Coordinates of C-alpha atoms in Angstrom, one line a residue:
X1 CA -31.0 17.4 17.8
X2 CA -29.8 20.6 19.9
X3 CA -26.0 20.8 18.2
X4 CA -25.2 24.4 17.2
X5 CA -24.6 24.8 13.3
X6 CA -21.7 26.9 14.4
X7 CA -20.0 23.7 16.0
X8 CA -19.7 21.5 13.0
X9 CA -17.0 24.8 11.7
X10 CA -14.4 23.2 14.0
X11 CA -14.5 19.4 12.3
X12 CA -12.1 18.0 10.6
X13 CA -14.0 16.9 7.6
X14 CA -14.0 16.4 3.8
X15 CA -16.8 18.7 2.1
X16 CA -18.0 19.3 -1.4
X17 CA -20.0 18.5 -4.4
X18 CA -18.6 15.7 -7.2
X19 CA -18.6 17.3 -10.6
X20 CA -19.8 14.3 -13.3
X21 CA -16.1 14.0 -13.8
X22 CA -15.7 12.9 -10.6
X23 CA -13.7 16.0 -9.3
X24 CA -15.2 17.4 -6.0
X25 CA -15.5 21.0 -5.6
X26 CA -15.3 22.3 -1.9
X27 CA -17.8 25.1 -2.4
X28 CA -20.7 26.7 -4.2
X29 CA -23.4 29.4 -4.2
X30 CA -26.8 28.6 -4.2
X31 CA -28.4 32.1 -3.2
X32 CA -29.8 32.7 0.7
X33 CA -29.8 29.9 3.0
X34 CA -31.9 29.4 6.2
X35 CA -29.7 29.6 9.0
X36 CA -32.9 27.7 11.3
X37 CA -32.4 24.3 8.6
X38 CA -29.3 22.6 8.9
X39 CA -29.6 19.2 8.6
X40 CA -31.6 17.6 5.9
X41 CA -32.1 13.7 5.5
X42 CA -28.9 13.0 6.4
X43 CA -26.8 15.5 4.7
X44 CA -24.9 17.9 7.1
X45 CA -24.9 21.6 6.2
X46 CA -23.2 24.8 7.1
X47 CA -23.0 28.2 7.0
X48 CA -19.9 30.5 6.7
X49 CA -19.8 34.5 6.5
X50 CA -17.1 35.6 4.3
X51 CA -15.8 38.8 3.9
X52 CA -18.2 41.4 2.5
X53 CA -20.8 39.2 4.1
X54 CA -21.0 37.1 1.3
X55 CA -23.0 33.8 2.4
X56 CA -21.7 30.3 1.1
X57 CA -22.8 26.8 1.6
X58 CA -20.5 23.9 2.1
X59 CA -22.2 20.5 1.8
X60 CA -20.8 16.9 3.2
X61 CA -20.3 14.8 0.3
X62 CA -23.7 12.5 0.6
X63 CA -23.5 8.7 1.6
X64 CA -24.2 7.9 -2.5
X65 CA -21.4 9.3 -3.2
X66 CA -19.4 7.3 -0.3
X67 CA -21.0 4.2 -2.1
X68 CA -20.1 5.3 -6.1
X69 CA -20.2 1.7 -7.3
X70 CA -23.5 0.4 -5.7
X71 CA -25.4 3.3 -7.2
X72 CA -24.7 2.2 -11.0
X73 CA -26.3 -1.0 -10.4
X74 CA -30.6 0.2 -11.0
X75 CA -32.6 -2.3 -11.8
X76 CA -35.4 -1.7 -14.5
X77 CA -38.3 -2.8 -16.4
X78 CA -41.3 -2.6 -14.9
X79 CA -41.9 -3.6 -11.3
X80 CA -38.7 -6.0 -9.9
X81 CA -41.1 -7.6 -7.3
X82 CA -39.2 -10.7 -7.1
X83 CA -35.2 -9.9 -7.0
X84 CA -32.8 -6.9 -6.2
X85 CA -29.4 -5.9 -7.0
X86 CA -27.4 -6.6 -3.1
X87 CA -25.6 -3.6 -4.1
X88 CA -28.4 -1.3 -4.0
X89 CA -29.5 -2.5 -0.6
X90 CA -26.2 -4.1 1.2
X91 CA -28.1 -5.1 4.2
X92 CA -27.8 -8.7 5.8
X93 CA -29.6 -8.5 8.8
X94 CA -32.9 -9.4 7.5
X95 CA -31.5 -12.5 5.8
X96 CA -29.8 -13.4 8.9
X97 CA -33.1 -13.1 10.9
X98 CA -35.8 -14.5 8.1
X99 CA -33.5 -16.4 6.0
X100 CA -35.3 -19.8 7.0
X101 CA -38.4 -18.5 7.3
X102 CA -38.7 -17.6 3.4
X103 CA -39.0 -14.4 3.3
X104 CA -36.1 -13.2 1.4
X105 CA -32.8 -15.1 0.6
X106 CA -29.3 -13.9 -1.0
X107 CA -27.8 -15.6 -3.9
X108 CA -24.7 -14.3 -5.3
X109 CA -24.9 -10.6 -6.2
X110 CA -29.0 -10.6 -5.6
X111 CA -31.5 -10.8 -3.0
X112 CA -34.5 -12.8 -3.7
X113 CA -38.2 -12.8 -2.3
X114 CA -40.4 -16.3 -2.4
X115 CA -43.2 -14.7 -1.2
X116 CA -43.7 -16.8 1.3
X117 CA -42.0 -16.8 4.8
X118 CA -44.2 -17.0 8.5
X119 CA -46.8 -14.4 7.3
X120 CA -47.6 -16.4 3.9
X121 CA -46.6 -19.8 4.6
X122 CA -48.0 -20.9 1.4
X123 CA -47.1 -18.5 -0.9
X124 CA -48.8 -15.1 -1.2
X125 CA -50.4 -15.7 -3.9
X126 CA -52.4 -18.1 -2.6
X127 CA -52.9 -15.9 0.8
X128 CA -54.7 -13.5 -1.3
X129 CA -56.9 -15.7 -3.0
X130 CA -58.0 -17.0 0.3
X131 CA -59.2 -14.0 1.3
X132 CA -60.9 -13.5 -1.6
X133 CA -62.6 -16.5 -1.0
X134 CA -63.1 -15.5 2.4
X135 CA -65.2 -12.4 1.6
X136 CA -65.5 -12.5 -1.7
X137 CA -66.8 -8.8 -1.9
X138 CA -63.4 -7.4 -1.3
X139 CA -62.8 -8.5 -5.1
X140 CA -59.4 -7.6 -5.3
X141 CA -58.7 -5.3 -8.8
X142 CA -62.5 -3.8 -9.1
X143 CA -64.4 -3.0 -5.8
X144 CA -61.1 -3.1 -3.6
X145 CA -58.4 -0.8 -4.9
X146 CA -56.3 0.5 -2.2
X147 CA -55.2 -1.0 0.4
X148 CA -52.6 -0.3 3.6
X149 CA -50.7 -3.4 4.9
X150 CA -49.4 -2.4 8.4
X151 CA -45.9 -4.4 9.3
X152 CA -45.6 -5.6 6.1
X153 CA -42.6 -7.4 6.4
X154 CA -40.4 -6.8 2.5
X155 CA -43.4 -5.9 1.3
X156 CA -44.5 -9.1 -0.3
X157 CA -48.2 -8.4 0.3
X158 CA -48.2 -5.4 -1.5
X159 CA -46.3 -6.8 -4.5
X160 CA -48.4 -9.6 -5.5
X161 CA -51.7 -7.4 -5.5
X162 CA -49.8 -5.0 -8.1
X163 CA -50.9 -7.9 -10.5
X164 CA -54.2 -7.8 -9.0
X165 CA -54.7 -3.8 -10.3
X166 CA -54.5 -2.9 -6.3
X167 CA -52.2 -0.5 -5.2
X168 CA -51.1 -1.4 -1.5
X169 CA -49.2 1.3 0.8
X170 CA -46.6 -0.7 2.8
X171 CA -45.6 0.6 5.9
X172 CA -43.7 -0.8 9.1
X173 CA -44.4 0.7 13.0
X174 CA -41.4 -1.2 13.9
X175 CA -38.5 -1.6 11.3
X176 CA -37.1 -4.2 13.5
X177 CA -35.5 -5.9 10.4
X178 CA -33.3 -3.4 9.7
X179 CA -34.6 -1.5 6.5
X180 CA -37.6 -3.1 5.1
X181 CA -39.1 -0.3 3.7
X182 CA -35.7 0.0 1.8
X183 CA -36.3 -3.5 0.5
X184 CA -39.8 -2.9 -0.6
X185 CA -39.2 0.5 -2.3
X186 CA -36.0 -2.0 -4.1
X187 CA -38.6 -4.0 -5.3
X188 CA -41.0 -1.0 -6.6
X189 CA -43.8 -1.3 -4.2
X190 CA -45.2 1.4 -2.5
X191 CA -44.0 1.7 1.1
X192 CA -43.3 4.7 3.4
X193 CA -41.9 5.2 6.4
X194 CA -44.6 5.5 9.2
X195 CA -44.0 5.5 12.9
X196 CA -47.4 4.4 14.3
X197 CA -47.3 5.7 17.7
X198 CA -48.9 9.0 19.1
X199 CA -49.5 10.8 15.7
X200 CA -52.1 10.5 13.1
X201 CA -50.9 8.5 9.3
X202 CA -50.7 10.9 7.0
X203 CA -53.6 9.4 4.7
X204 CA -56.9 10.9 5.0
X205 CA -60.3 9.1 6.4
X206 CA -61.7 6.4 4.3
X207 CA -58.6 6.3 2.3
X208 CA -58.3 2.0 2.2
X209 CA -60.5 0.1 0.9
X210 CA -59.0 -3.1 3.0
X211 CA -56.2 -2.6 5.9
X212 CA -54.1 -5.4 6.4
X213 CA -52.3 -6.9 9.6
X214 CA -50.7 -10.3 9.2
X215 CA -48.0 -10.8 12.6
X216 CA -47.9 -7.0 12.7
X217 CA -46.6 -7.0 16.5
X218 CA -49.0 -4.3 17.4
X219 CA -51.4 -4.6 20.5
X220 CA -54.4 -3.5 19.2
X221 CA -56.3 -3.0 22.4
X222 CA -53.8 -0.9 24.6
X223 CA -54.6 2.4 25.5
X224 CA -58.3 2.0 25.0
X225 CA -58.1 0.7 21.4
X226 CA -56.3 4.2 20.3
X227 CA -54.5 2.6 17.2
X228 CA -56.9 0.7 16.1
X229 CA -59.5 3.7 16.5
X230 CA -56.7 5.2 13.8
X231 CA -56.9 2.3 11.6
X232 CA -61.1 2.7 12.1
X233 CA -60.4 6.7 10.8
X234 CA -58.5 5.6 7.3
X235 CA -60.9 2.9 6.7
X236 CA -63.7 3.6 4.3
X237 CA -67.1 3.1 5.4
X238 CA -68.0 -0.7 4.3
X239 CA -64.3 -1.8 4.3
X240 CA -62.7 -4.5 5.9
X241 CA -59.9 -5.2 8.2
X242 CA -58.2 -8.4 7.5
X243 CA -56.0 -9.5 10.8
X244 CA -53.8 -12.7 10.6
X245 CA -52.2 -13.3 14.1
X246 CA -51.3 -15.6 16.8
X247 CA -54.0 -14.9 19.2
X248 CA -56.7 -16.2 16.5
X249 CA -55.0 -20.0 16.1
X250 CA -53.0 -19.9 19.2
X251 CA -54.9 -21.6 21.9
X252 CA -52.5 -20.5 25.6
X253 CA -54.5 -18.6 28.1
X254 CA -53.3 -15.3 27.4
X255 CA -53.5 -15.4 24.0
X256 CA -56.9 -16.6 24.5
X257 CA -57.2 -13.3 26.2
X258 CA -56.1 -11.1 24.1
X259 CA -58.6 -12.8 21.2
X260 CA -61.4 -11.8 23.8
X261 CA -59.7 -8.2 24.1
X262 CA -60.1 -7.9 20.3
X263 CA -63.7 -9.0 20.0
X264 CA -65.1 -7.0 22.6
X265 CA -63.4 -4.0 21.4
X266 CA -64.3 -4.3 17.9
X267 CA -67.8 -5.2 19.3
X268 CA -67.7 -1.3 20.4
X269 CA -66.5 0.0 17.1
X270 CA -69.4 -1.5 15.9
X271 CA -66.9 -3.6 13.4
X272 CA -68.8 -6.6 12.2
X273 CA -66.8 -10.5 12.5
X274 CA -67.7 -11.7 8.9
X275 CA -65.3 -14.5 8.3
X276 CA -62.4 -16.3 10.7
X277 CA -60.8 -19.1 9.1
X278 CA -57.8 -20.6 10.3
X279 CA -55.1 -18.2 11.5
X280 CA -57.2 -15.1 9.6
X281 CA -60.1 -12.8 10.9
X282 CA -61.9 -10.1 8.4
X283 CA -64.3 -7.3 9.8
X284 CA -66.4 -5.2 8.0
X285 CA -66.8 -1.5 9.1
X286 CA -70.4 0.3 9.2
X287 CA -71.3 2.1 6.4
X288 CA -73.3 5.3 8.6
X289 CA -73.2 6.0 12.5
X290 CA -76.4 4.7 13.5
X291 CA -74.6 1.4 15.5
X292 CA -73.0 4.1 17.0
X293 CA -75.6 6.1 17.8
X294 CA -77.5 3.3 19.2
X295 CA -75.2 2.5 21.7
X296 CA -76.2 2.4 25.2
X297 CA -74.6 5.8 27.2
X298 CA -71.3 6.1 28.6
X299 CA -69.9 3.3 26.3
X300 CA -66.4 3.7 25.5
X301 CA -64.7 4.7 22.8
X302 CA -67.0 7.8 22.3
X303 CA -67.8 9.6 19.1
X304 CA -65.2 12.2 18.2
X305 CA -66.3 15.7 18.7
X306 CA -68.6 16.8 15.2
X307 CA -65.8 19.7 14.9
X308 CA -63.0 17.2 14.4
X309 CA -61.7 17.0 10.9
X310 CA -60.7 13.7 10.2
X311 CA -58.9 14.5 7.1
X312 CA -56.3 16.7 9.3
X313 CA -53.2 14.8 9.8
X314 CA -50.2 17.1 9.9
X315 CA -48.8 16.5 13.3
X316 CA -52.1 15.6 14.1
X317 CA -52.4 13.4 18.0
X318 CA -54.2 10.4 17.6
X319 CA -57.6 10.3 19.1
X320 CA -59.3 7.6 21.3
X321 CA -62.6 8.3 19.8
X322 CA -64.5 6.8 16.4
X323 CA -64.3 8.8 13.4
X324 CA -67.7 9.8 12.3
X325 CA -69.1 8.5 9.2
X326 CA -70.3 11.8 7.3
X327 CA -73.8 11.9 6.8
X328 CA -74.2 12.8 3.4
X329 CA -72.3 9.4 2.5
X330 CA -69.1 10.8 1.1
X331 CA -66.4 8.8 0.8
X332 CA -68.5 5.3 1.1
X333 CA -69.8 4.9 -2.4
X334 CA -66.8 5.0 -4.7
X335 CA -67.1 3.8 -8.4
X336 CA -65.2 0.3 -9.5
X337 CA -61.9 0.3 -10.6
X338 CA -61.0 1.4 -13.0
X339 CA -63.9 3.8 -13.7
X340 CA -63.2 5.9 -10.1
X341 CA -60.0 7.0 -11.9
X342 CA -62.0 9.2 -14.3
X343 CA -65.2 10.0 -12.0
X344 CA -65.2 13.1 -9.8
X345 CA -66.1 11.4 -7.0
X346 CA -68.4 13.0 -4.1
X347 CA -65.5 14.5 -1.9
X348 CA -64.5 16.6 -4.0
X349 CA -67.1 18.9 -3.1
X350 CA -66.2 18.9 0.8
X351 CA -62.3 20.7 -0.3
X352 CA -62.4 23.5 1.2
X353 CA -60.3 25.8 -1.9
X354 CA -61.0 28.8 -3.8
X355 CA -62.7 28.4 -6.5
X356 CA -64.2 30.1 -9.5
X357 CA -65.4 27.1 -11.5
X358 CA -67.6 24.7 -10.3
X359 CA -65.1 21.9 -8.7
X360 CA -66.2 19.0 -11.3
X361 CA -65.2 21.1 -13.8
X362 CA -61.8 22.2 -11.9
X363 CA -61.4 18.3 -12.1
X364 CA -62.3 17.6 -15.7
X365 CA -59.9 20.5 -16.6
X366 CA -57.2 19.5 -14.4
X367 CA -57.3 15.9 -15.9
X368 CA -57.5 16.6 -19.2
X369 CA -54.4 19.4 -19.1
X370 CA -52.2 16.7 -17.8
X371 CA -53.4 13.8 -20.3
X372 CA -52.2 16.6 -22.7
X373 CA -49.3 17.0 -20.9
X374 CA -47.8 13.6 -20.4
X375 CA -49.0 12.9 -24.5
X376 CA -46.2 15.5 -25.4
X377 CA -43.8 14.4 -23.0
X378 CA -43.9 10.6 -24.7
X379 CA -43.9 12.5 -27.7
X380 CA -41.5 14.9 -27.8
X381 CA -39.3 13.1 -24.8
X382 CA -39.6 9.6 -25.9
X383 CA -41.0 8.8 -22.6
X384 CA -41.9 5.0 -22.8
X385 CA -38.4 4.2 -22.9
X386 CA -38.2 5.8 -19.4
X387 CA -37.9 2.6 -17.1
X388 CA -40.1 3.8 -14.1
X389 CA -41.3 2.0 -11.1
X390 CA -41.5 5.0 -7.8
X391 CA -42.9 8.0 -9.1
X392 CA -43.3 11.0 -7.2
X393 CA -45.6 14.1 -7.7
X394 CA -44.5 16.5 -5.1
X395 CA -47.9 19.0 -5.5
X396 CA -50.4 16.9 -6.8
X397 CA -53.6 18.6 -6.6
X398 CA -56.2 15.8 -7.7
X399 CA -53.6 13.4 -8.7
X400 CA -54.1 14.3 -12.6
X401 CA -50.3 13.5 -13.3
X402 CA -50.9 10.4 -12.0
X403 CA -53.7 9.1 -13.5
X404 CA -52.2 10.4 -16.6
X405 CA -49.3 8.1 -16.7
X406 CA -51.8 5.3 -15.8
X407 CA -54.1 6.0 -19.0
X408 CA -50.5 5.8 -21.0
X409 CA -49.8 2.2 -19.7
X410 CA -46.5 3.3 -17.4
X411 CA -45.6 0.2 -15.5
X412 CA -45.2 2.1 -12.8
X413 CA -47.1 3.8 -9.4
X414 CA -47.1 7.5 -8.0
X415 CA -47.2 8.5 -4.3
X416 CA -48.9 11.8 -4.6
X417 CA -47.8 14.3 -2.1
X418 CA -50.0 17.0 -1.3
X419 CA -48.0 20.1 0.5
X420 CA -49.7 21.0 3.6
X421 CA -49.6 24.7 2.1
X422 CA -52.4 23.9 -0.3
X423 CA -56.0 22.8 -0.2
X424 CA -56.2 19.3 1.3
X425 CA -56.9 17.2 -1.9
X426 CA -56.2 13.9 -0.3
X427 CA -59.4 12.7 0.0
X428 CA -60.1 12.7 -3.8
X429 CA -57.0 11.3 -5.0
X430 CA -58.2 8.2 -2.8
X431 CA -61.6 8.3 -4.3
X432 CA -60.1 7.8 -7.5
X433 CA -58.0 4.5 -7.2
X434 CA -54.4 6.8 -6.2
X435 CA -51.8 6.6 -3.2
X436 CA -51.1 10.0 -1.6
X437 CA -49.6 11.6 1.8
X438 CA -49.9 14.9 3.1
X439 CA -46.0 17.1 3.6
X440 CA -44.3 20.0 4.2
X441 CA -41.6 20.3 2.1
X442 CA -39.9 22.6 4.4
X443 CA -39.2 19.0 6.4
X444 CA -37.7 15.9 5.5
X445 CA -38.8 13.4 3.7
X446 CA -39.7 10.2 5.0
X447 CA -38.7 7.4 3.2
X448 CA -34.5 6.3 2.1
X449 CA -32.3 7.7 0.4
X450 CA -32.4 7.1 -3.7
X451 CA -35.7 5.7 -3.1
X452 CA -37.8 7.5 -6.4
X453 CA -36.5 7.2 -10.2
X454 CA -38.6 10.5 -11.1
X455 CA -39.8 13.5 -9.4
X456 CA -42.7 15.8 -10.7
X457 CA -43.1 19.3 -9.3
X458 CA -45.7 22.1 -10.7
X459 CA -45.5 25.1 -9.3
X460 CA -44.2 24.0 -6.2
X461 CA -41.6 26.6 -5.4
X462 CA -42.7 29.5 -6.5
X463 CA -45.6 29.0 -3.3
X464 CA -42.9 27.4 -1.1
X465 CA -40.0 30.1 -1.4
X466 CA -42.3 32.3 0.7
X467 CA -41.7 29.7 3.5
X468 CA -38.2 28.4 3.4
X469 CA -35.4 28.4 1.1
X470 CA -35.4 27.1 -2.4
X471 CA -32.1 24.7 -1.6
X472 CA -33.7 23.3 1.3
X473 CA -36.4 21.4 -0.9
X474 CA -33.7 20.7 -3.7
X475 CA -31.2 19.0 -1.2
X476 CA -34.1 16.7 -0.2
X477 CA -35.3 16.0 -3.7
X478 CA -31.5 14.8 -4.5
X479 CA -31.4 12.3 -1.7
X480 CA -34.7 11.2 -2.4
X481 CA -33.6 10.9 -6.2
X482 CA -32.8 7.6 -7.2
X483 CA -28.9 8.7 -9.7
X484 CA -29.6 8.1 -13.0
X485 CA -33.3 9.1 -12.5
X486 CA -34.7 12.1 -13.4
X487 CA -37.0 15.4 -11.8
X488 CA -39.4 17.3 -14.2
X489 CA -40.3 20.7 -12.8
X490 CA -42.7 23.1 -14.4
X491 CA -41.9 26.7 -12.7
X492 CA -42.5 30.5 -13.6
X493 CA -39.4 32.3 -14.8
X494 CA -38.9 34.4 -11.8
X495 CA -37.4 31.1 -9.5
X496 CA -35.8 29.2 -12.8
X497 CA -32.4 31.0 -12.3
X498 CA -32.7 30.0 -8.3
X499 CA -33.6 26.3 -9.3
X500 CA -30.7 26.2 -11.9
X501 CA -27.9 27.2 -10.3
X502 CA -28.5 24.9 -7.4
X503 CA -29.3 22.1 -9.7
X504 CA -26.2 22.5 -11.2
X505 CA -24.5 22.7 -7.3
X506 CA -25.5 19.5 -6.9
X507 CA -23.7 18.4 -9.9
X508 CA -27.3 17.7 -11.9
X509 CA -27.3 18.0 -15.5
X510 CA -30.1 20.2 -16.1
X511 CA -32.1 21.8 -19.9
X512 CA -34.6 24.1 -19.6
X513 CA -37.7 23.8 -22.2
X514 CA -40.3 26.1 -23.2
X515 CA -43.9 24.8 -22.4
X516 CA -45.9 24.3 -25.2
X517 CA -47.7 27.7 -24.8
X518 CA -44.6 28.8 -26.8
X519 CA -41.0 31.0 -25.4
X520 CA -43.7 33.6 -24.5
X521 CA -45.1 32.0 -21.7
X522 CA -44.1 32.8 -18.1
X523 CA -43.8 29.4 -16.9
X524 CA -41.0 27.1 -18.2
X525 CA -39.7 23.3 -18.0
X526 CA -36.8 22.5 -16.3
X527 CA -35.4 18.8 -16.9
X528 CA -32.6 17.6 -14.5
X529 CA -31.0 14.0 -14.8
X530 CA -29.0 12.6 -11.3
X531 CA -25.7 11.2 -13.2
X532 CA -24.9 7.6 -12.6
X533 CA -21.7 7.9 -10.4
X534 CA -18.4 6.3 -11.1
X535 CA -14.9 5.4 -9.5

């Protein structure tokens, strides 16, 4: 957008911040502002210069507050995968459009998903267990842990493999029902917002152990194969791609076509056809490069250059070349789950990070100081009665946080988010059985608004505030911030006062803790709950 701050001044508009009373306040001082950010998922900002030069920041009351009485209604207890409150998500559309096709239904005040609908006709469960049948090496649960269903629909897939012990990553190319993601984030399951076009995902190489495609609407063979090329880059050496579309049981010409399209391309990929049955084709990918390397000359796709860093995805183009295998085998011997959540896996010594211990010991230690951690917090903050479902850990090094609230039995799932500021860890929270992305939390955000019921940041901002402004990041964590959940941030003392007073701005109710290294420590714990809103 090319709008000058300076002409929103002019509006005629209503701004402020609701006290928990309910009582807006028009203005409030949250330190410097960057002039260059002034929109921020959805919420307008401005500047003004006052007398003295004094800087102040008015904010346009946010769409949840617009929408008071929808936001009291949360559902809880473990993962909802099968109804939703119609007041959290009041969107018809996709009823309208899929209604009789089973995929999701309204019935008084709730929405409700079958599981079934034209991409499961028979139910998802038993989709799943035909593919499992299928290829029965996938083994949902122990060898196949992650997985990335692309145009997944209200994220039905995903949902019945959280029983499973698999932890799928929704996403949709085309949101052409309006607000699927919305609805799948509703229901607890992972999902993101992912335009599949001219960028690299923002997963790593050999992050899924299966990617899934059932009447995704994408044309797999345009533009030389480039996006499935991309699919063949986050695929781990040995997995499979399981496509379940029209052109494998349809039977007109061009659809016949299209089939052939797919089957000479994979052919050059050097995918393997293991199993078509019915409407749904699986193919395995290589576990080394020498298919590719025995390819006759010329043959296209090529290899990607040796200097290309597959793991590089922040505003990364997409490539129409194949991802090298590396040669050492990282990344395509992983252990079972659960056992990979605990095992420093191979990767982990490709990071490129300063480091003065050796890095299986950096991972030991990093593990075992947040299993210490997250022990206290059940302790001492009575955790367990937390009802969590979308967890996210905004710096999350090796994804200890996470696999922390896994060996405590949270019902719930973490999306770890590793700041492009930092060493790019991505590739090991994979290897151990854990979703992550890669941002900069100088950006947005992309998923919907009131989307997470707790954030987790360690030592994010006092590395961040050297590259944009403290509010900037805190404005995006509200509207991510599901009200009535709750953020957790463990900062040093010299950006607590910073992170206070603009909690408090945005009418959070915040108590700062010691750590348990006693009132001594430089680094302290500051607990902020998002109030349930009210008429």
């Amino acid at each position: 957008m090319t709008t000058d701050p300076s002409s929103l001044f002019d509006m005629n508009r209503t701004f402020g911040i609701l006290d928990s009373d309910g009582r807006m306040r028009n203005e409030f001082e949250v330190g410097e502002f960057d002039p260059e950010v002034w929109r921020i998922g959805g919420t307008r900002l401005e500047l003004r210069v006052r007398n003295g030069g004094k800087r102040t920041m008015k904010m346009k009351m946010l769409r949840e507050m617009e929408g008071k009485k929808r936001t009291m209604k949360v559902v809880f207890g473990g993962f909802n995968q099968i109804k939703v409150w119609y007041s959290n998500v009041p969107h018809t559309r996709l009823v309208e459009d899929k209604g009789g096709q089973n995929w999701i239904s309204k019935v008084k005040d709730k929405f409700k998903f079958p599981g079934g609908g034209t991409q499961f006709i028979h139910g998802a469960d038993q989709y799943l267990d035909q593919i499992n049948k299928m290829v029965p090496d996938i083994a949902f649960g122990s060898h196949t842990r992650v997985v990335l269903d692309v145009g997944c629909g209200v994220g039905s897939f995903g949902a019945y493999l959280l029983s499973r012990n698999v932890l799928t990553m929704s996403i949709a190319p085309k949101d052409v029902h309006e607000n699927q993601i919305q609805f799948a984030l509703e229901r607890g399951v992972p999902a993101m917002i992912a335009a599949f076009a001219t960028h690299r995902l923002l997963f790593p190489s050999q992050a899924f152990e299966v990617i899934h495609c059932s009447r995704c609407r994408i044309n797999w063979t345009r533009d030389d194969g480039i996006l499935l090329l991309e699919v063949n880059r986050m695929l781990r050496a040995g997995g499979y791609f399981a496509w379940a579309a029209q052109p494998v049981y349809k039977h007109e010409h061009i659809l016949e076509e299209q089939w052939e399209e797919m089957l000479n391309l994979t052919t050059r990929l050097c995918w393997t056809l293991v199993k078509k049955e019915g409407y749904i084709a699986i193919w395995k990918k290589p576990f080394n490069n020498s298919c590719y390397l025995s390819r006759e000359a010329g043959i296209k796709p090529p290899l990607c250059d040796p200097n290309d860093d597959p793991d590089n995805v922040w505003y990364v183009d997409l490539k129409a070349c194949i991802t090298r295998i590396p040669e050492d085998g990282y990344g395509a011997n992983v252990a079972k789950w659960p056992d990979r959540l605990h095992t420093a896996p191979d990767r982990l010594q490709s990071i490129q990070m300063d480091a003065y211990m050796s890095r299986k010991e950096l991972f030991k230690a990093e593990s075992k100081y947040w299993s210490e951690i997250i022990a206290s917090y059940v302790r001492a903050w009575h955790w367990k009665k937390f009802k969590l479902r979308n967890v996210l850990d905004m710096r999350a090094s090796f994804g200890g946080f996470a696999a922390a609230l896994i060996d405590q039995g949270f019902d719930c799932w973490v999306l770890n988010v590793v700041p492009v500021s930092g060493p790019n860890t991505l590739p090991v929270i994979y290897d151990r059985g854990l979703l992550g992305v890669m941002h900069d939390w100088c950006e947005p955000f992309d998923t919907y608004p009131r989307t997470y019921d707790l954030l987790h940041a360690a030592g994010l901002f006092s590395i961040e505030r050297k590259r944009c402004n403290i509010s900037t990041i805190m404005l995006e964590m509200d509207r991510i911030l599901r009200p009535g959940g709750r953020a957790y941030i463990r900062e040093s003392l010299n950006v607590m006062d910073e992170l206070q007073e603009t909690a408090k701005a945005m009418g959070w109710h915040v108590a700062l803790h010691d750590t348990s290294e006693g009132p001594h420590a430089s680094y302290r714990i500051l607990i902020c709950d998002k109030q349930l809103l009210h008429r």
